[in-house]
XYZ file of C-alpha atoms in Angstrom:
144
model
C 187.871 213.578 203.094
C 189.288 209.971 203.074
C 186.536 209.925 200.361
C 187.535 212.388 197.925
C 190.929 211.053 197.872
C 189.654 207.608 197.326
C 187.997 208.703 194.991
C 190.061 210.945 192.514
C 192.791 207.617 193.280
C 189.354 205.351 192.064
C 189.611 207.936 189.005
C 192.739 208.586 188.334
C 193.473 204.455 188.433
C 190.938 203.815 185.637
C 192.141 206.982 183.537
C 195.844 205.348 182.929
C 195.095 202.676 183.449
C 192.720 203.695 180.019
C 195.187 204.853 178.395
C 197.149 201.666 178.780
C 194.935 200.266 176.842
C 194.403 202.831 174.075
C 198.614 202.316 173.414
C 198.574 198.134 173.701
C 195.797 198.227 171.343
C 198.006 201.526 168.606
C 201.096 198.961 169.162
C 198.841 195.985 167.765
C 197.589 197.447 164.972
C 201.488 199.318 163.660
C 203.090 195.278 165.272
C 199.880 193.966 162.399
C 200.553 195.687 159.117
C 204.183 195.494 159.495
C 203.481 191.818 159.419
C 202.501 192.416 156.491
C 205.349 194.058 154.981
C 207.222 190.988 155.954
C 209.336 188.371 153.711
C 208.438 185.192 154.059
C 211.255 182.274 153.641
C 210.114 178.757 152.005
C 212.747 176.172 152.385
C 212.537 172.195 151.637
C 214.398 170.033 153.750
C 214.663 166.180 154.320
C 213.190 164.635 157.367
C 213.064 161.405 158.037
C 209.741 159.584 159.967
C 206.880 156.996 159.394
C 203.312 157.622 159.569
C 201.043 159.970 160.427
C 201.824 160.647 164.121
C 204.838 161.309 162.651
C 204.017 164.387 160.551
C 201.951 165.896 163.435
C 205.098 166.249 165.852
C 207.807 167.274 162.957
C 204.692 170.202 162.172
C 204.055 169.955 165.211
C 207.384 171.502 166.036
C 207.469 173.701 163.564
C 205.325 175.299 164.020
C 205.909 175.511 167.852
C 209.808 178.298 166.660
C 208.489 181.438 166.448
C 208.714 183.354 163.297
C 207.176 179.891 161.597
C 204.352 180.736 159.105
C 203.399 176.848 157.841
C 204.864 173.694 158.443
C 203.615 170.881 155.612
C 206.392 167.229 155.720
C 205.890 165.282 152.896
C 205.605 161.790 154.654
C 205.955 159.492 150.664
C 209.096 162.224 149.796
C 210.575 161.852 153.593
C 210.316 166.299 153.266
C 209.083 168.822 155.048
C 207.927 172.144 153.149
C 207.993 175.090 155.832
C 207.205 178.822 155.037
C 208.873 181.479 157.880
C 209.549 184.845 158.935
C 213.574 184.749 158.905
C 213.448 188.687 161.135
C 212.454 186.418 163.742
C 214.537 182.671 163.264
C 216.063 181.233 160.874
C 216.296 177.375 158.367
C 218.747 175.997 162.478
C 216.032 176.909 164.774
C 213.712 174.653 162.388
C 215.599 172.097 161.939
C 216.771 172.078 166.063
C 212.935 172.295 166.976
C 212.538 168.551 164.684
C 215.621 167.548 166.311
C 214.734 168.255 169.688
C 211.236 166.120 168.852
C 213.670 162.665 168.361
C 213.124 163.188 164.065
C 216.589 163.442 161.619
C 216.207 165.830 160.079
C 219.499 166.517 156.446
C 221.571 168.965 159.379
C 220.887 167.443 163.360
C 220.501 163.962 164.076
C 216.727 163.567 166.720
C 217.197 163.742 169.999
C 218.189 159.499 171.494
C 215.908 159.928 174.206
C 213.071 161.569 171.882
C 213.060 158.562 169.194
C 213.217 156.365 172.229
C 210.129 157.515 173.393
C 207.896 158.355 169.739
C 205.596 155.219 169.609
C 206.681 151.886 167.716
C 204.696 152.797 165.303
C 207.636 156.355 164.867
C 210.159 154.267 164.612
C 212.285 154.831 161.995
C 214.907 152.681 160.128
C 217.501 156.003 160.669
C 219.862 154.688 157.428
C 216.336 155.965 155.644
C 216.350 158.082 152.764
C 215.003 162.308 152.956
C 214.542 164.090 149.634
C 216.683 166.687 150.165
C 217.266 167.249 146.153
C 213.082 169.201 146.116
C 212.633 168.016 143.024
C 208.780 167.201 143.721
C 208.775 170.594 144.672
C 210.071 171.735 141.029
C 207.763 169.171 138.881
C 204.932 171.248 141.013
C 206.215 174.422 139.836
C 206.334 173.641 135.848
C 202.674 172.074 135.983
C 201.284 175.656 137.082
């Protein structure tokens, strides 16, 4: 009798687990369909930095924010181009994440402790100019 009860319990548990997995799969499919309809926001703003290591750190910080789809920091122009889902994040969250990694943005000064732990080549001048106008980006569009 104990074997029968145990068998029924195992079968019930497997059945409930299977139903649970099917529900998750449907939810994931719905989420994927919704993501196709999301509205992307493109943003450009200045970020101070010096080199390729800075580029990696800045982009990693921006991409670490939920909702950010892409981030590309231009070493020469000291400017980052970010695409994000504005239903999941906003511009200030991206500024804060980059500042927390030690880099100044147009709106927030970089965290001093994080700045102090950056490699020597990444210790930028806090007075350096940043491309705040986005002129480079508009020039690129005129050529298309």
